[in-house]
Short mmCIF file of C-alpha atoms and ligand atoms in Angstrom, two decimals:
data_model
loop_
_atom_site.label_atom_id
_atom_site.label_comp_id
_atom_site.label_asym_id
_atom_site.label_seq_id
_atom_site.Cartn_x
_atom_site.Cartn_y
_atom_site.Cartn_z
CA MET A 1 -14.31 36.49 3.83
CA THR A 2 -16.59 34.23 5.90
CA LEU A 3 -15.28 31.07 7.55
CA GLU A 4 -17.24 28.97 5.02
CA ASN A 5 -15.54 30.85 2.17
CA ALA A 6 -12.13 30.46 3.77
CA ILE A 7 -12.64 26.70 4.04
CA GLU A 8 -13.84 26.50 0.45
CA GLU A 9 -10.73 28.36 -0.71
CA THR A 10 -8.48 25.61 0.67
CA ASP A 11 -7.24 23.70 -2.33
CA VAL A 12 -7.78 20.22 -0.88
CA VAL A 13 -11.36 21.03 0.11
CA HIS A 14 -12.15 22.63 -3.23
CA LEU A 15 -10.67 19.62 -5.06
CA ALA A 16 -12.55 17.08 -2.93
CA ARG A 17 -15.88 18.86 -3.38
CA SER A 18 -15.37 19.27 -7.12
CA LEU A 19 -14.57 15.57 -7.51
CA ILE A 20 -17.59 14.51 -5.43
CA ARG A 21 -19.83 16.65 -7.65
CA ILE A 22 -18.75 14.57 -10.65
CA ASP A 23 -21.02 11.52 -10.39
CA SER A 24 -18.67 8.66 -11.30
CA SER A 25 -20.85 5.79 -10.09
CA ASN A 26 -19.70 2.30 -10.95
CA TYR A 27 -22.76 0.06 -11.26
CA GLY A 28 -20.89 -3.17 -11.79
CA PRO A 29 -19.53 -5.16 -14.72
CA GLY A 30 -18.97 -2.74 -17.58
CA LYS A 31 -21.48 -0.14 -16.43
CA ALA A 32 -20.18 3.15 -15.10
CA GLU A 33 -20.32 6.86 -15.78
CA GLY A 34 -18.31 9.97 -15.10
CA GLU A 35 -14.82 8.48 -14.82
CA ALA A 36 -13.72 10.34 -17.97
CA THR A 37 -15.04 13.65 -16.59
CA ALA A 38 -13.21 13.00 -13.31
CA ALA A 39 -9.99 12.15 -15.19
CA ASP A 40 -10.35 15.39 -17.23
CA PHE A 41 -10.68 17.32 -13.99
CA VAL A 42 -7.53 15.69 -12.57
CA ARG A 43 -5.67 16.32 -15.81
CA SER A 44 -6.54 20.03 -15.93
CA ASN A 45 -5.41 20.41 -12.32
CA LEU A 46 -2.08 18.73 -12.92
CA GLU A 47 -1.48 20.45 -16.26
CA GLU A 48 -2.20 23.78 -14.56
CA VAL A 49 1.07 23.28 -12.64
CA GLY A 50 2.90 21.98 -15.72
CA LEU A 51 2.70 18.22 -15.18
CA LYS A 52 2.09 16.25 -18.37
CA CYS A 53 -0.62 13.59 -18.06
CA ASP A 54 -1.48 10.60 -20.20
CA VAL A 55 -4.96 9.11 -20.25
CA PHE A 56 -5.65 5.51 -21.26
CA GLU A 57 -9.03 3.91 -21.82
CA ALA A 58 -9.62 0.17 -21.74
CA VAL A 59 -12.98 0.97 -23.34
CA PRO A 60 -14.30 4.44 -24.21
CA GLY A 61 -15.15 6.46 -21.12
CA ARG A 62 -13.24 4.29 -18.64
CA SER A 63 -10.28 6.61 -18.14
CA ASN A 64 -7.03 5.90 -16.34
CA LEU A 65 -4.60 8.77 -15.88
CA VAL A 66 -0.85 8.54 -15.24
CA ALA A 67 1.73 11.30 -14.72
CA ARG A 68 5.34 11.27 -13.56
CA PHE A 69 6.96 14.03 -11.54
CA PRO A 70 10.72 13.52 -11.96
CA GLY A 71 12.83 13.45 -8.82
CA LYS A 72 16.42 14.60 -8.29
CA ASP A 73 17.89 11.12 -8.18
CA PRO A 74 16.67 8.75 -10.90
CA SER A 75 18.56 5.87 -9.27
CA LEU A 76 16.17 5.86 -6.27
CA PRO A 77 13.06 3.65 -6.52
CA ALA A 78 10.07 5.78 -7.51
CA LEU A 79 7.06 6.32 -5.24
CA LEU A 80 3.60 5.71 -6.69
CA LEU A 81 0.64 7.68 -5.34
CA HIS A 82 -2.60 6.25 -6.66
CA GLY A 83 -6.31 6.60 -6.27
CA HIS A 84 -9.47 5.45 -7.99
CA LEU A 85 -11.92 7.84 -9.62
CA ASP A 86 -15.06 5.69 -9.47
CA VAL A 87 -17.44 5.44 -6.53
CA VAL A 88 -20.17 2.99 -5.57
CA PRO A 89 -23.69 4.21 -6.45
CA ALA A 90 -25.80 6.11 -3.91
CA ASP A 91 -29.58 6.05 -3.54
CA PRO A 92 -30.60 9.69 -2.89
CA ASP A 93 -33.76 8.53 -1.04
CA GLU A 94 -31.59 7.01 1.71
CA TRP A 95 -29.42 10.11 2.17
CA SER A 96 -30.10 13.22 4.22
CA VAL A 97 -28.23 15.35 1.62
CA ASP A 98 -27.72 15.17 -2.16
CA PRO A 99 -25.06 12.42 -2.47
CA PHE A 100 -23.38 14.35 -5.29
CA GLY A 101 -23.86 17.84 -3.83
CA ALA A 102 -20.64 17.89 -1.74
CA GLU A 103 -22.42 19.99 0.86
CA LEU A 104 -20.38 21.57 3.67
CA ARG A 105 -22.25 21.00 6.91
CA ASP A 106 -21.09 20.95 10.55
CA GLY A 107 -17.45 21.07 9.47
CA LEU A 108 -17.75 18.02 7.23
CA ILE A 109 -17.98 17.47 3.48
CA TRP A 110 -20.93 15.21 2.71
CA GLY A 111 -21.13 13.12 -0.41
CA ARG A 112 -20.45 9.83 -2.12
CA GLY A 113 -16.70 9.37 -2.36
CA ALA A 114 -15.85 11.77 0.50
CA VAL A 115 -14.16 8.80 2.20
CA ASP A 116 -13.81 6.29 -0.63
CA MET A 117 -11.86 7.89 -2.10
CA LYS A 118 -12.22 11.35 -3.62
CA GLY A 119 -11.09 12.97 -0.37
CA THR A 120 -7.82 11.06 -0.71
CA ASP A 121 -7.60 11.79 -4.46
CA ALA A 122 -7.89 15.48 -3.54
CA MET A 123 -5.21 15.10 -0.87
CA ILE A 124 -2.82 13.57 -3.42
CA LEU A 125 -3.58 16.26 -6.01
CA ALA A 126 -3.30 19.16 -3.56
CA SER A 127 -0.01 17.82 -2.15
CA VAL A 128 1.60 17.43 -5.56
CA LYS A 129 0.34 20.83 -6.72
CA ASP A 130 1.67 22.39 -3.52
CA MET A 131 5.06 20.83 -3.99
CA ILE A 132 5.36 21.92 -7.63
CA ARG A 133 4.17 25.45 -6.89
CA SER A 134 6.73 25.84 -4.11
CA GLY A 135 9.46 24.77 -6.54
CA HIS A 136 10.35 21.70 -4.52
CA GLN A 137 11.69 18.73 -6.44
CA PRO A 138 11.31 15.40 -4.65
CA ALA A 139 14.31 13.13 -4.10
CA ARG A 140 12.78 10.33 -6.15
CA ASP A 141 10.32 10.19 -9.06
CA VAL A 142 6.72 10.47 -7.91
CA VAL A 143 4.37 8.60 -10.22
CA LEU A 144 0.69 9.54 -10.03
CA ALA A 145 -2.05 7.19 -11.16
CA PHE A 146 -5.81 7.64 -11.04
CA PHE A 147 -7.70 4.50 -11.98
CA ALA A 148 -11.16 3.58 -13.22
CA ASP A 149 -13.17 0.56 -12.13
CA GLU A 150 -11.78 -0.14 -8.65
CA GLU A 151 -15.29 -0.68 -7.32
CA SER A 152 -15.96 -3.51 -9.74
CA GLY A 153 -12.87 -5.69 -9.70
CA CYS A 154 -10.33 -3.32 -11.36
CA SER A 155 -10.40 -5.10 -14.73
CA LEU A 156 -10.81 -1.83 -16.71
CA GLY A 157 -8.61 0.11 -14.32
CA SER A 158 -5.43 -0.96 -12.53
CA GLY A 159 -5.81 -4.55 -13.77
CA TRP A 160 -5.83 -3.40 -17.40
CA MET A 161 -3.07 -0.81 -16.88
CA VAL A 162 -0.75 -3.36 -15.27
CA LYS A 163 -1.25 -5.68 -18.23
CA GLU A 164 -1.20 -3.13 -21.08
CA HIS A 165 1.07 -0.34 -19.81
CA PRO A 166 3.47 -1.79 -17.24
CA ALA A 167 6.33 0.46 -18.46
CA LEU A 168 4.58 3.48 -16.94
CA PHE A 169 5.32 2.01 -13.53
CA SER A 170 8.93 1.14 -14.19
CA GLY A 171 11.24 1.81 -11.28
CA VAL A 172 8.41 2.04 -8.74
CA GLY A 173 9.25 0.48 -5.38
CA ASN A 174 6.52 1.51 -2.94
CA ALA A 175 3.00 2.77 -3.45
CA ILE A 176 0.64 4.75 -1.23
CA SER A 177 -3.12 4.73 -1.54
CA GLU A 178 -6.39 4.28 0.37
CA VAL A 179 -7.85 2.61 3.47
CA GLY A 180 -5.12 3.31 5.94
CA GLY A 181 -3.62 6.22 7.83
CA PHE A 182 -6.82 7.19 9.67
CA SER A 183 -6.78 7.58 13.44
CA VAL A 184 -8.67 5.51 16.00
CA ASP A 185 -9.08 6.01 19.71
CA ILE A 186 -7.48 3.32 21.85
CA ALA A 187 -7.97 3.82 25.58
CA GLY A 188 -8.00 7.57 25.10
CA LYS A 189 -4.85 7.57 22.94
CA ARG A 190 -4.75 8.40 19.24
CA ALA A 191 -3.31 5.71 16.99
CA TYR A 192 -3.06 5.69 13.20
CA LEU A 193 -3.63 2.46 11.32
CA LEU A 194 -1.15 2.04 8.49
CA GLN A 195 -2.33 -0.57 6.03
CA THR A 196 0.64 -2.86 5.44
CA GLY A 197 -1.27 -5.75 3.93
CA GLU A 198 -4.56 -6.95 2.48
CA LYS A 199 -6.40 -10.24 2.79
CA GLY A 200 -6.80 -12.30 -0.37
CA VAL A 201 -10.08 -12.46 -2.26
CA LEU A 202 -11.69 -15.54 -3.80
CA TRP A 203 -15.14 -15.36 -5.32
CA VAL A 204 -16.37 -18.86 -5.96
CA ARG A 205 -19.50 -20.06 -7.70
CA LEU A 206 -21.20 -23.15 -6.30
CA THR A 207 -23.33 -25.20 -8.66
CA ALA A 208 -25.66 -28.00 -7.67
CA GLU A 209 -27.20 -30.26 -10.32
CA GLY A 210 -30.31 -32.29 -9.66
CA THR A 211 -33.18 -34.02 -11.41
CA PRO A 212 -35.65 -31.49 -12.83
CA GLY A 213 -39.35 -32.18 -13.01
CA HIS A 214 -42.95 -31.44 -12.01
CA GLY A 215 -43.47 -29.91 -8.55
CA SER A 216 -46.14 -32.50 -7.74
CA GLN A 217 -43.73 -35.44 -7.90
CA ILE A 218 -41.53 -36.99 -5.18
CA HIS A 219 -38.01 -35.54 -5.62
CA SER A 220 -35.00 -36.94 -3.79
CA ASN A 221 -32.44 -35.14 -5.96
CA ASN A 222 -33.45 -31.49 -5.75
CA ALA A 223 -30.67 -29.05 -6.79
CA VAL A 224 -32.03 -26.21 -4.63
CA VAL A 225 -32.15 -28.39 -1.50
CA LYS A 226 -28.63 -29.71 -2.07
CA LEU A 227 -27.28 -26.21 -2.56
CA ALA A 228 -29.17 -24.83 0.44
CA LYS A 229 -27.62 -27.49 2.70
CA ALA A 230 -24.16 -26.69 1.33
CA VAL A 231 -24.41 -22.92 1.84
CA GLY A 232 -25.92 -23.55 5.28
CA ARG A 233 -22.75 -25.42 6.25
CA ILE A 234 -20.63 -22.50 5.00
CA GLY A 235 -22.75 -20.07 7.00
CA ASP A 236 -22.36 -22.16 10.17
CA ALA A 237 -18.63 -22.81 9.79
CA GLN A 238 -16.37 -21.30 12.43
CA TRP A 239 -12.98 -19.93 11.43
CA PRO A 240 -10.39 -19.68 14.19
CA VAL A 241 -8.35 -16.59 14.97
CA GLN A 242 -4.94 -17.03 13.34
CA LEU A 243 -2.35 -14.33 13.81
CA GLY A 244 0.28 -13.65 11.16
CA ASN A 245 3.18 -11.18 11.10
CA THR A 246 1.05 -8.04 10.78
CA THR A 247 -1.70 -8.97 13.20
CA GLN A 248 0.75 -10.27 15.82
CA GLU A 249 2.59 -6.96 15.76
CA LEU A 250 -0.70 -5.05 15.88
CA MET A 251 -1.97 -7.09 18.86
CA ARG A 252 1.33 -6.56 20.70
CA ARG A 253 1.16 -2.79 20.26
CA VAL A 254 -2.56 -2.45 21.09
CA LYS A 255 -2.05 -4.47 24.29
CA LEU A 256 0.59 -1.95 25.38
CA LEU A 257 -1.54 1.07 24.44
CA ALA A 258 -4.68 -0.25 26.13
CA ASP A 259 -2.78 -1.72 29.07
CA LEU A 260 -4.16 -5.21 28.47
CA GLY A 261 -2.66 -8.36 29.98
CA GLN A 262 -0.22 -10.53 28.03
CA ASP A 263 -2.78 -13.35 27.59
CA THR A 264 -5.72 -11.21 26.48
CA ASP A 265 -7.78 -12.86 23.76
CA ALA A 266 -7.15 -11.38 20.28
CA ARG A 267 -10.86 -10.59 19.80
CA ILE A 268 -10.86 -8.53 23.00
CA ILE A 269 -7.72 -6.73 21.87
CA ALA A 270 -9.44 -5.99 18.54
CA ALA A 271 -12.45 -4.60 20.41
CA ALA A 272 -10.14 -2.22 22.28
CA THR A 273 -9.47 -0.43 18.99
CA GLY A 274 -13.04 0.96 19.06
CA PHE A 275 -14.34 1.73 15.60
CA GLY A 276 -11.07 0.34 14.22
CA SER A 277 -12.31 -3.13 15.15
CA ARG A 278 -14.69 -3.04 12.17
CA PHE A 279 -11.58 -3.56 10.02
CA ILE A 280 -9.39 -5.32 12.58
CA ALA A 281 -11.75 -8.08 13.81
CA PRO A 282 -12.16 -9.63 10.32
CA SER A 283 -8.41 -9.35 9.73
CA LEU A 284 -7.75 -11.96 12.44
CA GLN A 285 -9.46 -14.87 10.68
CA ASN A 286 -10.66 -16.17 7.35
CA VAL A 287 -14.16 -15.08 6.36
CA ALA A 288 -16.57 -16.73 3.89
CA ASN A 289 -19.96 -15.16 3.20
CA VAL A 290 -22.76 -16.44 0.99
CA THR A 291 -23.71 -13.42 -1.12
CA ILE A 292 -25.90 -14.69 -4.00
CA PHE A 293 -28.29 -17.64 -4.18
CA ASN A 294 -30.16 -18.53 -7.38
CA GLY A 295 -32.40 -21.50 -7.94
CA GLY A 296 -35.67 -22.09 -9.69
CA TYR A 297 -37.86 -20.11 -12.04
CA LYS A 298 -41.43 -21.36 -11.55
CA GLU A 299 -43.54 -22.38 -8.54
CA ASN A 300 -44.40 -25.83 -9.90
CA VAL A 301 -41.08 -26.75 -11.53
CA VAL A 302 -38.18 -28.36 -9.67
CA PRO A 303 -35.12 -26.87 -11.42
CA GLY A 304 -32.22 -28.99 -12.59
CA ARG A 305 -29.64 -26.51 -11.32
CA ALA A 306 -29.02 -23.99 -8.56
CA THR A 307 -26.06 -21.66 -8.07
CA ALA A 308 -24.62 -19.52 -5.29
CA MET A 309 -21.70 -17.13 -4.88
CA ILE A 310 -19.37 -17.18 -1.91
CA ASP A 311 -17.17 -14.19 -1.08
CA ILE A 312 -14.06 -15.54 0.65
CA ARG A 313 -11.46 -13.29 2.28
CA TYR A 314 -8.46 -15.30 3.35
CA LEU A 315 -5.36 -14.62 5.41
CA PRO A 316 -1.95 -14.32 3.70
CA GLY A 317 -0.62 -17.73 2.69
CA GLN A 318 -3.90 -19.56 3.25
CA ARG A 319 -5.54 -19.52 -0.19
CA ASP A 320 -5.24 -23.24 -0.87
CA SER A 321 -6.16 -24.45 2.61
CA VAL A 322 -9.25 -22.20 2.74
CA LEU A 323 -10.39 -23.36 -0.69
CA GLU A 324 -9.92 -26.97 0.42
CA ARG A 325 -12.06 -26.35 3.51
CA ILE A 326 -14.81 -24.77 1.37
CA GLU A 327 -14.76 -27.82 -0.92
CA GLU A 328 -15.02 -30.09 2.11
CA LEU A 329 -17.92 -28.08 3.56
CA VAL A 330 -19.97 -28.12 0.36
CA GLY A 331 -19.26 -31.80 -0.36
CA SER A 332 -18.38 -33.66 -3.52
CA GLU A 333 -21.75 -33.19 -5.21
CA ILE A 334 -21.39 -29.41 -5.51
CA ARG A 335 -19.16 -27.98 -8.23
CA VAL A 336 -16.83 -25.16 -7.12
CA ASP A 337 -15.65 -22.71 -9.81
CA ILE A 338 -13.35 -19.78 -9.08
CA GLU A 339 -14.65 -16.53 -10.59
CA SER A 340 -12.17 -14.08 -9.07
CA ASP A 341 -8.81 -14.77 -7.49
CA LEU A 342 -6.67 -11.99 -6.03
CA ASP A 343 -3.86 -12.95 -3.71
CA ALA A 344 -3.24 -11.50 -0.26
CA LEU A 345 -0.47 -8.97 0.34
CA GLU A 346 1.71 -8.53 3.39
CA ASN A 347 4.55 -6.01 3.72
CA ASP A 348 6.93 -5.69 6.65
CA PHE A 349 6.11 -2.93 9.10
CA ASP A 350 9.57 -1.60 8.43
CA GLY A 351 11.67 -0.04 5.67
CA ASP A 352 12.45 3.53 4.67
CA LEU A 353 8.88 4.45 3.67
CA VAL A 354 7.37 3.18 6.94
CA ARG A 355 10.02 5.09 8.90
CA ALA A 356 9.37 8.27 6.88
CA ILE A 357 5.62 7.89 7.49
CA ALA A 358 6.12 7.43 11.24
CA ASP A 359 8.46 10.45 11.46
CA THR A 360 6.24 12.74 9.40
CA LEU A 361 3.14 11.76 11.31
CA ARG A 362 4.84 12.34 14.66
CA HIS A 363 5.92 15.79 13.50
CA HIS A 364 2.27 16.75 12.86
CA ASP A 365 0.73 14.85 15.76
CA PRO A 366 3.33 14.30 18.49
CA GLU A 367 1.01 11.89 20.31
CA ALA A 368 0.67 9.76 17.22
CA GLU A 369 1.18 6.02 17.52
CA LEU A 370 1.56 4.26 14.18
CA LEU A 371 0.19 0.71 14.03
CA PRO A 372 0.31 -1.84 11.20
CA TYR A 373 -2.92 -3.48 10.09
CA LEU A 374 -4.14 -6.00 7.58
CA PHE A 375 -7.04 -4.63 5.52
CA PRO A 376 -9.82 -7.23 5.26
CA GLY A 377 -10.81 -6.00 1.77
CA GLY A 378 -8.94 -5.36 -1.44
CA THR A 379 -7.61 -2.30 -3.28
CA ASP A 380 -5.73 -1.51 -6.48
CA ASN A 381 -2.57 -2.41 -4.54
CA LYS A 382 -3.33 -6.07 -5.26
CA LEU A 383 -3.12 -5.55 -9.01
CA LEU A 384 -0.05 -3.32 -8.76
CA SER A 385 1.71 -5.98 -6.71
CA GLN A 386 1.87 -8.03 -9.94
CA LEU A 387 4.58 -5.55 -10.97
CA GLY A 388 6.46 -6.08 -7.71
CA ILE A 389 5.13 -2.83 -6.20
CA ARG A 390 4.77 -2.82 -2.38
CA GLY A 391 1.47 -1.10 -1.67
CA PHE A 392 0.56 0.66 1.58
CA GLY A 393 -2.70 2.29 2.64
CA PHE A 394 -1.89 5.72 3.99
CA ALA A 395 -4.44 8.50 3.61
CA PRO A 396 -3.58 10.32 6.85
CA LEU A 397 -6.65 11.59 8.71
CA ARG A 398 -6.71 12.81 12.27
CA LEU A 399 -10.32 12.02 13.11
CA PRO A 400 -12.57 12.92 16.03
CA ALA A 401 -12.59 9.99 18.47
CA ASP A 402 -16.38 9.59 18.21
CA LEU A 403 -16.54 9.25 14.40
CA ASP A 404 -17.26 5.71 13.19
CA PHE A 405 -15.05 6.14 10.14
CA PRO A 406 -14.91 2.52 8.86
CA SER A 407 -18.71 2.41 8.55
CA LEU A 408 -18.65 5.40 6.15
CA PHE A 409 -16.98 3.39 3.36
CA HIS A 410 -19.81 2.76 0.87
CA GLY A 411 -22.15 4.03 3.60
CA VAL A 412 -25.22 6.27 3.53
CA ASP A 413 -24.36 9.92 4.39
CA GLU A 414 -20.67 9.31 3.66
CA ARG A 415 -18.77 12.36 4.96
CA ILE A 416 -15.35 13.53 5.99
CA PRO A 417 -14.29 16.24 8.44
CA VAL A 418 -12.70 19.22 6.70
CA ASP A 419 -10.06 19.52 9.46
CA SER A 420 -9.03 15.90 8.92
CA LEU A 421 -8.63 16.44 5.20
CA VAL A 422 -6.54 19.58 5.70
CA PHE A 423 -4.39 17.72 8.27
CA GLY A 424 -3.94 14.82 5.85
CA GLN A 425 -2.84 17.04 3.02
CA ARG A 426 -0.17 18.67 5.23
CA VAL A 427 1.15 15.28 6.33
CA LEU A 428 1.20 13.91 2.80
CA THR A 429 2.92 17.02 1.41
CA ASP A 430 5.62 16.75 4.07
CA LEU A 431 6.01 13.05 3.45
CA LEU A 432 6.65 13.77 -0.24
CA ARG A 433 9.26 16.35 0.74
CA ASN A 434 10.96 14.06 3.25
CA TYR A 435 10.98 10.79 1.39
ZN1 LIG B 1 -11.81 2.71 -2.47
#
């Protein structure tokens, strides 16, 4: 058997590559493909080891799969392991490989979803299959969920499941999913970022009304001009660094690791986390970006209306104050409508799951430092929190120090090292055994 073949035989690698080869691109509101095929693949893998699966569709083709692996002690809170089956689209012209080919090259698996998040889906599947095959029954129930539609607001995935089928998640205390658990290099030391919280998301639509008319006339009430001034003020606004529970603890630990002085500025501390700073820098402050601007339809017509979308990511507890500041910045003449509103999450960097994660990780990587971090984006954990579930991001990956991992999320040439995936599956399997 060649080395290539040996790698391909590894269950987690085989599962990740098979999932990547199923194109499950989510193109945005209501338009997606392949999620049902991906759910079928997951189902056949779980049923192969005797686990019964149920599939639910908010609309035909948008499949969500749930299974429950009963633990020894039904009185313990269950653990939810969840992943999403959709990916963001990929333009093959931009890629150096086929985005849905799952090619093995230079010790990495290349393809859309390798990082976000079919690699992690594969890790979850391989770990559970491993545990069942070895005849090990976990202490607590392990609930598995694979959702549709995470890449377009979750409304046909976790959002719909939480509303329509909450009983499936009964008894769940903690959840584990994506965008955490990967290693970063801090002053030559390896640290793993455990996602213990997520910033809140507000998508707001700005609307300016003006006086429409012929482009040859004198216009003092032009909707496009009013809106442009308003979004310009949002673009220029400065948001101060504000540390909360998670980021304070993170800063404290990074200062120790990087041997930085007590009074070091938080932005400098964030920079000391190397590639990790792509996620950490925006977690220290509120962020508001203008993402869409629409006004006008003809060269010689002043339109009566112009609209823009603002993507706001706010710190835990600051929803109302950030919204107030946005309203102040745009002024009273611009209407502000909320289109999407998902609250921030923040868990303590403590508790039995966090301790089990730290212990398991240290067993596999004795140098490992576990750090809490606040994810600046959003995941299915936000929707699941409506059921009182405490969501963590922990897809353990020991990464090469020179890999800019955060930039691979939704990136061109998305890829994941095979070694990291194999490491992650071992850690996750052990965590399931120990927790
Ligand atoms: Zn994702």
